[in-house]
Amino acid sequence: MGGLWHPGWRPVSFCGWRWIHPGSPARAAERVEPFLRPEWSGTGGAEEGLRWLGTRKHCSLPARHPALQPRRRPKSCGPFTRAHVEEWRQRNKTTLTYVAAVAVAMLGASYAAVPLYRLYCQTTGLGGSAVAGHASDQIENMVPVKDRIIKISFNADVHASLQWNFRPQQTEIYVVPGETALAFYRAKNPTDKPVMGISTYNVVPFEAGQYFNKIQCFCFEEQRLNPQEEVDMPVFFYIDPEFAEDPRMINVDLITLSYTFFEAKEGHTLPVPGYN
Amino acid sequence: MDKKRSIVKKPDRGSFLLDHNSECTSIKNKYLKCLKKHNNDHLSCRNYSKEYFICRMDKNLLERQDLNELGFKENELDQDSRIKNFKDVYSYNIKMENKNKLK
């Protein structure tokens, strides 16, 4: 540590700690002159020399009595003049302004991202799915995996406040992955008033849910039943052919599709997965 | 992957219009009867589900589209129930797997 402190590396700001005693270079010159070389004296040579020295060391300080002025390190000492320092200050200010502007812009962008993304989804019609246009191509070109039969069983539930009779019209159906299948549910409104219902579904086992693709159904939208009306509700779905290649699904032979109906209140919408 | 949360997806083509006037109910009943006859094997009754879609399109309950887009291929024949001779799905799958291994 001590070895690093080479005297030659003394920082510039150390200058000025040596306080040459008061006043004008003229008075100092009077004292110094006898010791200077002959050619220096005469035409105010010593004075000029000291003045030059003075501009280097005490560049911006007015001469003052040391008792009045507190002892401090002048900042604008050494090879950097006040102009330099001012320029640095100016540059620092502009840099800081830029940095602050960038930070505020980032904050604004994060707030703006939500409606912008929604707009993007609406225009490109992606609707929440990461890959566009894979559904209809896939159905046309799907090859059923004939060797693997899956039993789909159906379940129907109704929330306590909804008085509909809701049930599946077939207990189970056997399909293979890659085959589109149709299934029916039935709902009856036994009351004397029209009732609006909205439904959601889930698939058990839930890892199989990712392969269960519904082409069309009756979920997530309000369905209205008039008094004493009974109506068929179809579900058109398929199991993705990749189901047969997933090692986790090797023991899955039964998938249960379960629908639940709730009463739809005025202006109440179920949070639909993805964007509408 | 978040195992605790079940995956619920929006349907690709939205919601079926409700058949308030029971216009296609007769075809639906034929389909269900066929299913019962063939032990609920879907492939045996695919013709009826095709007819159901045609009925819906005719009665404006469904927008017109090519049946190929719905996964119905041109030359599908009604087959007998695949599952009829097996007591459950598991035994069918094992049999098929063994048959493929022998090939």
Coordinates of C-alpha atoms in Angstrom, one line a residue:
Chain A
M1 CA 0.0 0.0 0.0
G2 CA 2.8 2.3 0.9
G3 CA 4.6 1.5 -2.3
L4 CA 1.7 2.8 -4.3
W5 CA 2.1 6.2 -3.0
H6 CA 4.8 7.5 -5.2
P7 CA 5.5 11.1 -4.6
G8 CA 5.5 11.8 -8.3
W9 CA 1.8 10.8 -8.4
R10 CA 0.7 13.4 -6.1
P11 CA -2.7 14.6 -7.3
V12 CA -3.0 18.0 -8.7
S13 CA -5.5 19.1 -6.1
F14 CA -2.8 19.1 -3.5
C15 CA -1.5 22.3 -5.0
G16 CA -2.6 25.3 -3.0
W17 CA -2.2 23.9 0.4
R18 CA 1.0 25.9 0.6
W19 CA -0.2 29.3 1.3
I20 CA 2.2 31.9 0.1
H21 CA 1.8 34.8 2.4
P22 CA -0.4 37.7 1.7
G23 CA -0.9 40.0 -1.0
S24 CA 0.2 40.9 -4.3
P25 CA 3.0 39.2 -6.2
A26 CA 4.7 42.6 -6.0
R27 CA 5.4 42.4 -2.4
A28 CA 6.6 38.8 -2.7
A29 CA 8.9 39.9 -5.5
E30 CA 10.5 42.4 -3.2
R31 CA 11.5 39.6 -0.9
V32 CA 12.6 37.2 -3.5
E33 CA 14.5 39.5 -5.7
P34 CA 17.8 39.5 -3.9
F35 CA 18.1 35.8 -4.3
L36 CA 17.3 35.7 -8.0
R37 CA 19.8 35.7 -10.8
P38 CA 20.9 39.1 -12.0
E39 CA 19.3 38.8 -15.4
W40 CA 15.9 38.3 -13.8
S41 CA 15.9 41.5 -11.9
G42 CA 15.5 44.9 -13.4
T43 CA 12.5 45.2 -15.6
G44 CA 10.3 43.6 -13.0
G45 CA 11.5 40.2 -14.0
A46 CA 11.1 38.7 -10.5
E47 CA 7.6 40.1 -10.3
E48 CA 6.7 38.8 -13.6
G49 CA 8.1 35.4 -12.8
L50 CA 6.2 35.2 -9.6
R51 CA 3.1 36.5 -11.3
W52 CA 3.4 33.6 -13.7
L53 CA 3.9 31.3 -10.8
G54 CA 0.9 32.9 -9.1
T55 CA -1.4 32.4 -12.1
R56 CA -0.5 28.7 -12.0
K57 CA -1.1 28.2 -8.3
H58 CA -3.6 30.8 -7.2
C59 CA -5.5 31.2 -10.4
S60 CA -8.8 32.2 -9.3
L61 CA -8.4 33.5 -5.8
P62 CA -8.4 37.1 -4.9
A63 CA -5.6 38.0 -2.5
R64 CA -7.0 38.0 1.0
H65 CA -5.8 37.8 4.5
P66 CA -5.6 34.2 5.5
A67 CA -7.2 34.9 8.8
L68 CA -10.4 36.1 7.1
Q69 CA -10.5 33.4 4.6
P70 CA -10.9 29.9 5.9
R71 CA -8.2 27.5 4.9
R72 CA -9.5 25.3 2.1
R73 CA -8.4 23.6 -1.0
P74 CA -9.2 25.7 -4.1
K75 CA -11.1 23.6 -6.5
S76 CA -10.1 25.3 -9.7
C77 CA -6.4 24.8 -9.1
G78 CA -3.9 23.1 -11.3
P79 CA -4.1 22.5 -15.0
F80 CA -7.9 22.6 -15.1
T81 CA -9.4 26.0 -15.3
R82 CA -12.8 27.2 -14.3
A83 CA -13.9 26.9 -17.9
H84 CA -13.1 23.2 -17.9
V85 CA -15.0 22.6 -14.7
E86 CA -18.0 24.5 -16.0
E87 CA -17.9 22.5 -19.2
W88 CA -17.9 19.3 -17.2
R89 CA -20.7 20.4 -15.0
Q90 CA -22.7 21.2 -18.1
R91 CA -21.9 17.8 -19.6
N92 CA -22.9 16.0 -16.4
K93 CA -26.1 17.9 -16.4
T94 CA -27.0 16.9 -19.9
T95 CA -26.0 13.2 -19.2
L96 CA -28.2 13.2 -16.1
T97 CA -31.1 14.6 -18.0
Y98 CA -30.7 12.0 -20.7
V99 CA -30.6 9.2 -18.1
A100 CA -33.6 10.5 -16.3
A101 CA -35.5 10.8 -19.6
V102 CA -34.7 7.2 -20.5
A103 CA -35.9 6.0 -17.0
V104 CA -39.1 7.9 -17.4
A105 CA -39.6 6.6 -20.9
M106 CA -39.1 3.0 -19.7
L107 CA -41.7 3.5 -17.0
G108 CA -44.1 5.0 -19.5
A109 CA -43.5 2.1 -21.9
S110 CA -44.3 -0.5 -19.3
Y111 CA -47.7 1.2 -18.7
A112 CA -48.4 1.6 -22.4
A113 CA -47.5 -2.0 -23.1
V114 CA -50.8 -3.4 -21.9
P115 CA -53.2 -1.6 -24.2
L116 CA -50.7 -1.8 -27.0
Y117 CA -50.5 -5.5 -26.8
R118 CA -54.3 -5.8 -26.7
L119 CA -54.5 -3.7 -29.9
Y120 CA -51.8 -5.9 -31.5
C121 CA -53.8 -9.0 -30.7
Q122 CA -57.0 -7.6 -32.1
T123 CA -55.5 -6.5 -35.3
T124 CA -53.5 -9.7 -36.0
G125 CA -56.4 -11.8 -34.6
L126 CA -54.1 -13.9 -32.5
G127 CA -56.4 -13.8 -29.6
G128 CA -54.0 -14.9 -26.9
S129 CA -52.4 -17.9 -28.6
A130 CA -48.7 -17.6 -29.3
V131 CA -48.8 -19.2 -32.7
A132 CA -51.2 -17.9 -35.3
G133 CA -53.3 -20.0 -37.6
H134 CA -52.4 -23.4 -36.4
A135 CA -55.9 -24.5 -35.5
S136 CA -57.7 -24.9 -38.9
D137 CA -54.6 -26.2 -40.8
Q138 CA -54.0 -28.7 -38.1
I139 CA -57.5 -30.1 -38.1
E140 CA -57.5 -30.7 -41.8
N141 CA -54.2 -32.4 -41.8
M142 CA -54.5 -34.4 -38.7
V143 CA -53.9 -38.0 -38.9
P144 CA -55.7 -40.1 -36.3
V145 CA -53.6 -42.4 -34.2
K146 CA -55.6 -45.5 -34.7
D147 CA -54.0 -47.7 -32.2
R148 CA -54.7 -45.7 -29.1
I149 CA -58.3 -45.5 -27.9
I150 CA -59.2 -43.0 -25.2
K151 CA -62.5 -43.1 -23.3
I152 CA -63.9 -39.7 -22.7
S153 CA -66.5 -39.5 -20.0
F154 CA -68.8 -36.6 -19.4
N155 CA -69.8 -34.8 -16.3
A156 CA -72.2 -31.9 -15.8
D157 CA -72.6 -29.7 -12.8
V158 CA -74.7 -26.7 -11.9
H159 CA -74.1 -24.0 -9.4
A160 CA -76.5 -24.0 -6.5
S161 CA -78.1 -20.7 -7.5
L162 CA -78.9 -21.8 -11.0
Q163 CA -82.1 -23.8 -11.3
W164 CA -81.4 -25.5 -14.6
N165 CA -81.4 -29.2 -15.2
F166 CA -78.1 -29.8 -16.9
R167 CA -76.9 -33.3 -17.9
P168 CA -74.8 -35.0 -20.6
Q169 CA -76.7 -37.1 -23.2
Q170 CA -74.1 -39.8 -23.4
T171 CA -72.1 -41.2 -20.5
E172 CA -68.9 -41.8 -22.4
I173 CA -67.5 -41.9 -25.9
Y174 CA -64.5 -43.7 -27.4
V175 CA -62.2 -41.7 -29.6
V176 CA -58.6 -41.8 -30.8
P177 CA -56.2 -38.9 -30.8
G178 CA -56.6 -36.9 -34.0
E179 CA -60.3 -37.7 -34.5
T180 CA -62.8 -34.9 -34.2
A181 CA -65.8 -36.0 -32.1
L182 CA -69.2 -34.6 -31.3
A183 CA -70.9 -34.9 -27.9
F184 CA -74.2 -33.5 -26.5
Y185 CA -75.4 -32.0 -23.3
R186 CA -78.9 -31.1 -22.5
A187 CA -80.2 -28.2 -20.4
K188 CA -83.7 -27.4 -19.3
N189 CA -85.1 -24.3 -17.6
P190 CA -87.9 -25.4 -15.4
T191 CA -88.7 -22.0 -14.0
D192 CA -91.2 -19.4 -15.4
K193 CA -88.6 -16.8 -16.2
P194 CA -85.9 -16.6 -18.8
V195 CA -82.6 -17.4 -17.2
M196 CA -79.1 -16.7 -18.5
G197 CA -76.3 -19.1 -17.8
I198 CA -72.6 -19.2 -18.4
S199 CA -70.4 -22.2 -18.2
T200 CA -66.8 -23.2 -17.8
Y201 CA -65.2 -26.6 -18.0
N202 CA -62.3 -28.6 -16.8
V203 CA -60.5 -31.7 -17.8
V204 CA -59.2 -34.4 -15.6
P205 CA -56.3 -35.5 -15.5
F206 CA -55.1 -32.0 -15.8
E207 CA -52.0 -32.8 -17.7
A208 CA -54.2 -34.1 -20.4
G209 CA -55.9 -30.8 -20.6
Q210 CA -53.3 -29.4 -22.8
Y211 CA -54.2 -32.0 -25.5
F212 CA -57.9 -31.5 -25.2
N213 CA -58.8 -29.0 -27.9
K214 CA -62.4 -27.8 -28.3
I215 CA -63.3 -26.6 -31.8
Q216 CA -66.7 -25.4 -30.7
C217 CA -68.8 -25.6 -27.6
F218 CA -71.1 -23.6 -25.4
C219 CA -68.7 -22.3 -22.8
F220 CA -67.6 -18.9 -21.7
E221 CA -70.6 -17.2 -23.4
E222 CA -73.9 -16.4 -21.9
Q223 CA -76.6 -18.8 -23.0
R224 CA -80.2 -17.8 -22.6
L225 CA -83.0 -20.3 -21.9
N226 CA -86.6 -19.2 -22.1
P227 CA -89.1 -20.5 -19.5
Q228 CA -89.7 -24.2 -19.7
E229 CA -87.3 -24.5 -22.6
E230 CA -85.1 -27.5 -23.2
V231 CA -82.2 -27.3 -25.5
D232 CA -79.3 -29.4 -26.9
M233 CA -75.8 -28.1 -26.3
P234 CA -73.2 -29.7 -28.5
V235 CA -69.4 -29.9 -27.9
F236 CA -67.1 -30.5 -30.8
F237 CA -63.6 -31.5 -29.8
Y238 CA -60.6 -33.5 -30.6
I239 CA -57.5 -34.9 -28.7
D240 CA -54.3 -33.6 -30.2
P241 CA -52.4 -36.5 -31.9
E242 CA -49.3 -35.5 -29.9
F243 CA -51.0 -37.0 -27.0
A244 CA -49.9 -40.5 -28.2
E245 CA -46.3 -39.4 -28.1
D246 CA -46.2 -37.9 -24.7
P247 CA -44.5 -40.3 -22.3
R248 CA -46.4 -38.8 -19.4
M249 CA -49.7 -39.8 -21.0
I250 CA -48.8 -43.4 -21.5
N251 CA -51.1 -44.6 -18.7
V252 CA -53.9 -42.2 -19.5
D253 CA -56.9 -44.1 -21.0
L254 CA -59.7 -42.1 -19.4
I255 CA -60.3 -38.4 -19.7
T256 CA -63.2 -36.7 -18.0
L257 CA -64.7 -33.6 -19.3
S258 CA -66.7 -31.7 -16.7
Y259 CA -68.9 -28.7 -17.4
T260 CA -70.3 -26.4 -14.8
F261 CA -73.1 -23.8 -15.3
F262 CA -73.4 -20.6 -13.4
E263 CA -76.0 -18.0 -13.4
A264 CA -75.0 -15.1 -15.4
K265 CA -75.7 -11.8 -13.7
E266 CA -76.3 -8.6 -15.6
G267 CA -73.1 -7.2 -16.9
H268 CA -71.0 -10.0 -15.3
T269 CA -68.6 -11.8 -17.6
L270 CA -66.4 -14.8 -16.9
P271 CA -62.7 -14.1 -17.4
V272 CA -62.1 -15.7 -20.7
P273 CA -58.7 -17.3 -21.2
G274 CA -56.9 -15.2 -23.7
Y275 CA -58.1 -12.0 -25.2
N276 CA -61.5 -11.5 -26.9
Chain B
M1 CA -45.0 -26.0 -15.6
D2 CA -47.6 -25.1 -12.9
K3 CA -49.0 -28.5 -12.0
K4 CA -51.6 -27.2 -9.7
R5 CA -53.6 -25.2 -12.2
S6 CA -55.7 -26.9 -14.8
I7 CA -55.5 -25.8 -18.4
V8 CA -58.6 -24.2 -19.7
K9 CA -58.7 -22.9 -23.2
K10 CA -61.1 -20.9 -25.3
P11 CA -62.8 -22.9 -28.1
D12 CA -61.2 -22.4 -31.5
R13 CA -64.4 -21.3 -33.2
G14 CA -66.4 -19.9 -30.3
S15 CA -69.8 -21.0 -29.2
F16 CA -72.5 -23.0 -30.9
L17 CA -75.8 -21.2 -31.4
L18 CA -78.5 -22.7 -29.4
D19 CA -81.0 -24.7 -31.3
H20 CA -84.1 -23.1 -29.7
N21 CA -86.5 -24.6 -32.2
S22 CA -85.1 -28.1 -32.1
E23 CA -84.5 -28.2 -35.8
C24 CA -81.7 -30.6 -35.8
T25 CA -82.8 -32.7 -32.8
S26 CA -84.0 -35.7 -34.9
I27 CA -80.5 -36.1 -36.3
K28 CA -79.0 -35.8 -32.9
N29 CA -81.3 -38.5 -31.6
K30 CA -80.2 -40.8 -34.5
Y31 CA -76.6 -40.1 -33.6
L32 CA -77.2 -41.0 -29.9
K33 CA -79.0 -44.2 -30.8
C34 CA -76.2 -45.2 -33.0
L35 CA -73.7 -44.6 -30.2
K36 CA -75.7 -46.8 -27.9
K37 CA -75.8 -49.5 -30.5
H38 CA -72.1 -49.5 -31.0
N39 CA -71.0 -49.3 -27.4
N40 CA -70.3 -45.5 -27.6
D41 CA -67.6 -45.9 -30.2
H42 CA -67.5 -42.6 -32.0
L43 CA -66.0 -43.8 -35.3
S44 CA -69.0 -46.0 -36.0
C45 CA -71.4 -43.0 -35.9
R46 CA -69.3 -40.4 -37.7
N47 CA -71.8 -40.2 -40.5
Y48 CA -74.5 -39.0 -38.2
S49 CA -72.3 -36.3 -36.8
K50 CA -71.6 -35.2 -40.3
E51 CA -75.3 -35.0 -41.0
Y52 CA -75.8 -33.0 -37.9
F53 CA -73.3 -30.4 -39.1
I54 CA -75.0 -30.3 -42.5
C55 CA -78.3 -29.8 -40.8
R56 CA -77.0 -26.9 -38.7
M57 CA -75.5 -25.2 -41.7
D58 CA -78.8 -25.5 -43.6
K59 CA -80.8 -24.0 -40.9
N60 CA -78.3 -21.2 -40.4
L61 CA -77.3 -22.3 -37.0
L62 CA -73.7 -22.6 -38.1
E63 CA -71.7 -20.7 -40.7
R64 CA -71.0 -22.5 -43.9
Q65 CA -67.7 -24.2 -44.0
D66 CA -66.0 -27.1 -45.7
L67 CA -66.5 -30.3 -43.8
N68 CA -62.8 -31.1 -44.3
E69 CA -62.0 -28.2 -42.0
L70 CA -64.0 -29.9 -39.3
G71 CA -62.0 -33.1 -39.7
F72 CA -64.4 -35.1 -41.8
K73 CA -62.6 -36.8 -44.6
E74 CA -64.3 -37.6 -47.9
N75 CA -64.2 -41.4 -48.0
E76 CA -65.0 -42.4 -44.4
L77 CA -66.9 -45.5 -44.0
D78 CA -68.9 -46.5 -41.1
Q79 CA -67.1 -49.1 -39.1
D80 CA -68.2 -51.5 -36.6
S81 CA -67.3 -50.7 -33.0
R82 CA -63.7 -51.0 -32.3
I83 CA -64.2 -51.5 -28.7
K84 CA -66.9 -54.2 -28.9
N85 CA -64.7 -57.2 -28.4
F86 CA -62.7 -55.7 -25.6
K87 CA -63.7 -55.3 -22.0
D88 CA -62.0 -52.0 -21.6
V89 CA -59.8 -49.4 -23.3
Y90 CA -56.7 -50.6 -21.6
S91 CA -57.0 -54.1 -23.0
Y92 CA -57.6 -52.7 -26.5
N93 CA -54.5 -50.5 -26.3
I94 CA -52.3 -53.4 -25.0
K95 CA -53.5 -55.6 -27.8
M96 CA -52.7 -53.0 -30.4
E97 CA -49.3 -52.4 -28.9
N98 CA -48.5 -56.0 -29.0
K99 CA -49.7 -56.3 -32.6
N100 CA -47.4 -53.5 -33.6
K101 CA -44.5 -55.0 -31.9
L102 CA -45.0 -58.3 -33.8
K103 CA -45.0 -56.5 -37.1

